Structures are given as structure tokens and as C-alpha cells.
Amino acid sequence: MRTSPTARAGQYVALLAYLVFLAFPFLWLISTAFKPPRELGSLHPTWIPENPTLANFRQAFDEQPLLNAALNSLVAALGAALIAVLIATPMAYVMARHRTRLAKAATGWVVVSQAFPLVLVIIPLFLVLKNLRLINSVPGLVMVYVVWALPFALWMLVGYVRAVPAELEEAAAVDGAGRLRTLVSVTAPLLAPGIVATALFAFITAWNEFFFALVLLKTPEKQTLPVVLTHFIGAEGVADLGPLAAAAFLATLPSLVVFAVIQRRITGGMLTGAVKS
């Protein structure tokens, strides 16, 4: 059934409105980051700065250790994404291919665990990390991020594994391929888009996470970028708006760059998997 021109035009208008809604905060953040103090305090703000300046960026780096915080965030996010994918991939394969009662119960637990509020687990989590002597350490934070990202990563990968036809593995077994060879040569290439998408999810979640980092990291040299951004807000809740916007703009760039680099590979991998299926 073909869509009428009027309905299609309405769809495009709705899509355009949605894109504007998503882009507005980011565009306003960029505009604020380049505005001098006089324009930031104006009663009639404009989209484009009249006198753009880099002073906010210089002030942000002078006031806070942004590079060190960004390095801590990068280590935590990359470590969490890598470990979560390495653990979730074989677990997802077993749960998808062997649909036992235990696998169904594990899937239900994955869904239920996503409803737990952070406040509910922070105290026991703090005590466990304290006993392990991992409080105020980036490795301890990586462990927390892995545990927090693992349920959703597992849930995502189970769906990708189920989308790979089991007949392909059976055909490889008939041709004489062993179990390991089948997984490496047949299943793994088709799962690559799902693994990349899951790793991206885990990376962005860890990069943007604030609450765990705030509670578990105490010394300034160990704090991550989201925590350091709060230092631009004074004791009375007054924000140093220009440097804060500049630092926040820089903090969003890694996620955008990572997605821009791998999004083509995700699409290409999905198409490849569809052809092989």
C-alpha cells in the first residue's frame, strides 16, 4: 500500500520537528560556549554570538583539570565496554541457542534488574568495594560500570544471536567444521554489528555516568569528566555559564566522534548479515 503525498509530507514534517527538538539543546550549548560574558548576561540572547570568543575554553582548562578527567572517563568507558562485551557475548549465545528454564529465568532477571534505582544499590555496592579496597579507584569504577551495563548488553546480544539462523551453523557442521570453527567463521561475523552496537551503548553509558563516579571517587585526580563539570557550579548554585558550556561541549564530542566513526560499519555489517542469511 503506497503512502499518499499528504501523509508522506506529514511524516517529513514530523521527522524535521523531531530533529529540531533533538538538536536544539546541542546547538544552544555550542552558541553559549562561544559567547563572551556580556552576551551571556543579555536579556535578548541570540543564536549566533556577535563576538565569538575562545576565552570560555581557556578559562575552563585553567579552572579545572579537564584533560585528566577526560582520561579517567576514557579509561573507565573503554574498559567497561570491552569487558562487558567479552562477558555478554558467550552468555548471550548460550541463552539464545539453549532455551532452557534457566535461560528464561536469566532473561527475566535481566529485564527486572533494569528497574532497580541507583539509590537502592549504592550502599551495598559501596561496602563491597570498600572490602575489596577499590573505593576511589578507576578499576573499581570500571567494575561497577561493567555490572551495570551487562544486563542490557546481554539482552541486546541475545536478540542479535537469535536473528542469526541456526541452519547456517548446522550447514557448517555438515561440511565438517568443528564447534569453535563454526562460531569463529560463521556466527561471529554475523554478530559483529550487534557486538559493535552493544559496545557503543556500554561506552556512552559509562562516559556519561555521574552518580556512581560522584559517590565512589573522592580525590580530584581520580574524578571523571561528568563529576568535574559540576565544579563550575558555585556553592550557592550559581553556574559559571561560559566555561561550563565550553567544558560540556568538549565532553559531548567523544561520544559523537565514536558514533560517527562506527555507524557506517554497523549499517554495513547489518546488510552483510542480511545477505549471508
C-alpha positions as a printed NumPy array, in Angstrom:
array([[  0.   ,   0.   ,   0.   ],
       [  1.503,   3.291,  -1.12 ],
       [  1.593,   6.294,   1.161],
       [ -0.276,   9.319,  -0.118],
       [  1.691,  12.517,  -0.837],
       [ -0.088,  14.3  ,   2.008],
       [  0.759,  11.573,   4.522],
       [  4.362,  11.451,   3.333],
       [  4.675,  15.231,   3.661],
       [  3.29 ,  14.978,   7.185],
       [  5.858,  12.307,   8.014],
       [  8.687,  14.51 ,   6.776],
       [  7.392,  17.467,   8.777],
       [  7.162,  15.324,  11.92 ],
       [ 10.679,  13.994,  11.343],
       [ 12.036,  17.508,  10.825],
       [ 10.334,  18.713,  14.016],
       [ 11.825,  15.788,  15.926],
       [ 15.32 ,  16.526,  14.603],
       [ 14.976,  20.187,  15.604],
       [ 13.815,  19.101,  19.053],
       [ 16.879,  16.869,  19.457],
       [ 19.359,  19.357,  18.015],
       [ 18.171,  22.454,  19.9  ],
       [ 19.984,  21.789,  23.229],
       [ 23.245,  20.925,  21.494],
       [ 23.145,  23.943,  19.176],
       [ 22.341,  26.236,  22.101],
       [ 25.251,  24.688,  24.036],
       [ 27.636,  25.459,  21.18 ],
       [ 26.329,  29.002,  20.929],
       [ 26.752,  29.559,  24.671],
       [ 30.278,  28.132,  24.666],
       [ 31.481,  30.815,  22.229],
       [ 29.683,  33.8  ,  23.76 ],
       [ 31.556,  36.438,  25.819],
       [ 30.238,  37.28 ,  29.325],
       [ 28.415,  40.382,  28.08 ],
       [ 26.276,  38.359,  25.663],
       [ 25.656,  35.611,  28.228],
       [ 24.007,  38.158,  30.519],
       [ 21.957,  39.774,  27.758],
       [ 18.17 ,  39.959,  28.149],
       [ 17.801,  39.258,  24.427],
       [ 20.036,  36.252,  23.645],
       [ 20.854,  35.417,  20.048],
       [ 21.593,  32.12 ,  18.347],
       [ 24.846,  33.25 ,  16.761],
       [ 27.39 ,  35.017,  19.017],
       [ 28.007,  38.585,  17.892],
       [ 31.61 ,  38.49 ,  19.122],
       [ 32.618,  34.801,  19.319],
       [ 35.493,  34.055,  21.653],
       [ 37.603,  31.131,  22.86 ],
       [ 38.025,  32.662,  26.294],
       [ 35.485,  30.273,  27.812],
       [ 37.538,  27.278,  26.693],
       [ 40.766,  28.739,  28.06 ],
       [ 39.075,  29.559,  31.357],
       [ 37.59 ,  26.068,  31.604],
       [ 41.01 ,  24.426,  31.208],
       [ 42.595,  26.899,  33.635],
       [ 39.99 ,  26.337,  36.356],
       [ 39.556,  22.545,  36.216],
       [ 41.723,  19.512,  35.267],
       [ 39.622,  18.629,  32.229],
       [ 42.285,  16.609,  30.412],
       [ 42.953,  14.363,  33.396],
       [ 39.218,  13.932,  33.988],
       [ 38.672,  13.094,  30.313],
       [ 41.435,  10.475,  30.506],
       [ 39.794,   8.89 ,  33.552],
       [ 36.437,   8.831,  31.757],
       [ 38.033,   7.334,  28.65 ],
       [ 39.745,   4.556,  30.592],
       [ 36.576,   3.758,  32.514],
       [ 34.339,   3.82 ,  29.415],
       [ 36.636,   1.776,  27.173],
       [ 37.351,  -0.739,  29.924],
       [ 33.664,  -1.166,  30.737],
       [ 32.671,  -1.532,  27.067],
       [ 35.369,  -4.115,  26.316],
       [ 34.801,  -6.256,  29.407],
       [ 31.002,  -6.104,  29.148],
       [ 31.083,  -7.288,  25.528],
       [ 33.584, -10.072,  26.266],
       [ 31.37 , -11.383,  29.069],
       [ 27.977, -10.821,  27.424],
       [ 28.732, -12.36 ,  24.013],
       [ 29.231, -16.02 ,  25.065],
       [ 26.45 , -15.715,  27.654],
       [ 24.05 , -14.37 ,  25.028],
       [ 24.931, -17.19 ,  22.641],
       [ 24.185, -19.847,  25.243],
       [ 20.923, -18.178,  26.3  ],
       [ 19.758, -17.804,  22.693],
       [ 20.682, -21.266,  21.455],
       [ 19.699, -23.25 ,  24.56 ],
       [ 16.252, -22.072,  25.617],
       [ 16.038, -23.875,  28.94 ],
       [ 14.099, -22.766,  32.003],
       [ 17.32 , -21.398,  33.457],
       [ 17.897, -19.283,  30.339],
       [ 14.333, -17.937,  30.508],
       [ 14.759, -17.119,  34.189],
       [ 18.039, -15.339,  33.446],
       [ 16.357, -13.317,  30.705],
       [ 13.586, -12.297,  33.1  ],
       [ 16.136, -11.276,  35.705],
       [ 17.931,  -9.135,  33.128],
       [ 14.714,  -7.244,  32.412],
       [ 13.83 ,  -6.848,  36.108],
       [ 17.313,  -5.629,  37.029],
       [ 16.921,  -2.624,  34.752],
       [ 14.133,  -1.343,  37.01 ],
       [ 16.368,  -1.116,  40.101],
       [ 17.004,   2.511,  41.138],
       [ 20.617,   3.528,  41.657],
       [ 19.988,   4.637,  45.239],
       [ 18.858,   1.116,  46.114],
       [ 22.229,  -0.45 ,  45.3  ],
       [ 24.726,   2.285,  46.098],
       [ 25.16 ,   1.494,  49.819],
       [ 25.785,  -2.274,  49.481],
       [ 27.904,  -1.558,  46.41 ],
       [ 29.989,   0.928,  48.376],
       [ 30.529,  -1.608,  51.181],
       [ 31.569,  -4.344,  48.741],
       [ 34.088,  -2.095,  47.003],
       [ 35.375,  -0.918,  50.363],
       [ 36.077,  -4.505,  51.41 ],
       [ 37.847,  -5.062,  48.089],
       [ 39.828,  -1.829,  48.585],
       [ 38.549,  -0.453,  45.285],
       [ 36.971,   2.751,  46.598],
       [ 38.39 ,   5.875,  44.96 ],
       [ 39.94 ,   3.932,  42.081],
       [ 39.243,   3.831,  38.361],
       [ 39.413,  -0.012,  38.234],
       [ 36.699,  -0.138,  40.887],
       [ 34.575,   2.228,  38.822],
       [ 35.146,   0.064,  35.732],
       [ 33.885,  -2.958,  37.673],
       [ 30.726,  -1.074,  38.633],
       [ 30.122,   0.08 ,  35.052],
       [ 30.537,  -3.472,  33.755],
       [ 27.993,  -4.831,  36.227],
       [ 25.571,  -2.012,  35.445],
       [ 25.889,  -2.301,  31.642],
       [ 25.984,  -6.116,  31.499],
       [ 22.215,  -6.846,  31.794],
       [ 21.2  ,  -4.571,  28.926],
       [ 24.221,  -5.641,  26.853],
       [ 23.218,  -9.274,  27.359],
       [ 19.629,  -8.518,  26.429],
       [ 20.738,  -6.77 ,  23.231],
       [ 23.092,  -9.547,  22.153],
       [ 20.527, -12.294,  22.77 ],
       [ 18.337, -10.625,  20.154],
       [ 21.21 , -10.453,  17.674],
       [ 22.132, -14.118,  18.216],
       [ 18.527, -15.224,  17.678],
       [ 18.498, -13.278,  14.412],
       [ 21.335, -15.459,  13.08 ],
       [ 19.745, -18.579,  11.521],
       [ 20.809, -21.748,  13.314],
       [ 20.704, -23.506,   9.919],
       [ 23.956, -21.759,   8.979],
       [ 25.736, -23.397,  11.908],
       [ 24.167, -26.759,  11.079],
       [ 25.328, -26.44 ,   7.466],
       [ 28.86 , -25.655,   8.619],
       [ 28.797, -28.699,  10.909],
       [ 27.69 , -30.89 ,   7.996],
       [ 30.642, -29.577,   5.973],
       [ 32.954, -30.798,   8.733],
       [ 33.568, -27.583,  10.684],
       [ 34.039, -28.005,  14.405],
       [ 32.08 , -26.063,  17.01 ],
       [ 34.8  , -23.471,  17.56 ],
       [ 35.434, -23.044,  13.832],
       [ 31.706, -22.569,  13.237],
       [ 31.451, -19.898,  15.917],
       [ 34.527, -18.014,  14.666],
       [ 33.944, -18.268,  10.909],
       [ 30.145, -18.271,  10.608],
       [ 28.458, -16.838,  13.688],
       [ 30.944, -14.17 ,  14.809],
       [ 30.96 , -12.173,  11.509],
       [ 27.163, -12.004,  11.539],
       [ 27.193, -10.894,  15.18 ],
       [ 29.742,  -8.128,  14.543],
       [ 27.13 ,  -5.339,  14.088],
       [ 25.429,  -6.343,  17.336],
       [ 28.712,  -6.514,  19.214],
       [ 29.729,  -3.078,  17.949],
       [ 26.333,  -1.58 ,  18.82 ],
       [ 26.473,  -3.116,  22.287],
       [ 29.986,  -1.825,  22.872],
       [ 28.859,   1.641,  21.772],
       [ 25.982,   1.516,  24.234],
       [ 28.27 ,   0.462,  27.084],
       [ 30.828,   3.141,  26.183],
       [ 28.32 ,   6.005,  26.052],
       [ 26.616,   4.847,  29.253],
       [ 29.919,   4.79 ,  31.135],
       [ 31.16 ,   8.041,  29.589],
       [ 28.061,   9.969,  30.666],
       [ 27.552,   8.292,  34.065],
       [ 27.605,  10.659,  37.034],
       [ 26.105,   9.171,  40.205],
       [ 28.46 ,   6.223,  40.757],
       [ 31.502,   8.349,  39.919],
       [ 30.388,  11.043,  42.368],
       [ 29.98 ,   8.582,  45.254],
       [ 32.95 ,   6.29 ,  44.627],
       [ 35.65 ,   8.76 ,  43.569],
       [ 36.851,  11.272,  46.159],
       [ 40.237,  12.688,  45.155],
       [ 40.222,  15.24 ,  42.299],
       [ 42.843,  13.379,  40.246],
       [ 40.596,  10.29 ,  40.072],
       [ 37.319,  12.029,  39.164],
       [ 35.689,  11.621,  35.772],
       [ 34.543,  14.343,  33.418],
       [ 30.83 ,  14.477,  34.433],
       [ 31.855,  14.996,  38.075],
       [ 34.377,  17.702,  37.209],
       [ 31.718,  19.588,  35.245],
       [ 29.809,  20.158,  38.48 ],
       [ 32.769,  22.15 ,  39.816],
       [ 31.759,  25.029,  37.547],
       [ 28.69 ,  25.493,  39.758],
       [ 29.327,  27.519,  42.893],
       [ 28.262,  26.75 ,  46.448],
       [ 25.138,  28.883,  46.05 ],
       [ 24.114,  27.148,  42.829],
       [ 25.343,  29.936,  40.54 ],
       [ 26.919,  28.438,  37.42 ],
       [ 29.913,  29.861,  35.605],
       [ 27.906,  29.521,  32.414],
       [ 30.519,  30.244,  29.743],
       [ 33.24 ,  27.823,  30.927],
       [ 30.599,  25.253,  31.873],
       [ 29.126,  25.322,  28.368],
       [ 32.596,  25.102,  26.827],
       [ 33.569,  22.124,  29.001],
       [ 30.209,  20.405,  28.411],
       [ 30.596,  20.876,  24.654],
       [ 34.022,  19.226,  24.753],
       [ 32.607,  16.404,  26.898],
       [ 29.997,  15.537,  24.252],
       [ 32.493,  15.295,  21.391],
       [ 33.93 ,  11.806,  22.12 ],
       [ 30.509,  10.167,  22.015],
       [ 29.689,  11.921,  18.741],
       [ 33.055,  11.   ,  17.215],
       [ 32.777,   7.341,  18.257],
       [ 29.296,   7.054,  16.776],
       [ 30.303,   8.861,  13.565],
       [ 33.277,   6.526,  13.074],
       [ 31.463,   3.226,  13.589],
       [ 27.898,   3.948,  12.414],
       [ 28.804,   3.101,   8.806],
       [ 30.326,  -0.175,   9.924],
       [ 27.206,  -1.005,  11.911],
       [ 24.979,  -0.438,   8.853],
       [ 27.354,  -2.262,   6.529],
       [ 27.593,  -5.213,   8.868],
       [ 23.831,  -5.474,   9.157],
       [ 23.47 ,  -5.509,   5.367],
       [ 26.2  ,  -8.131,   5.063],
       [ 24.494, -10.299,   7.637],
       [ 21.186,  -9.991,   5.814],
       [ 22.791, -11.085,   2.515],
       [ 24.525, -14.062,   4.125],
       [ 21.292, -15.096,   5.808]])
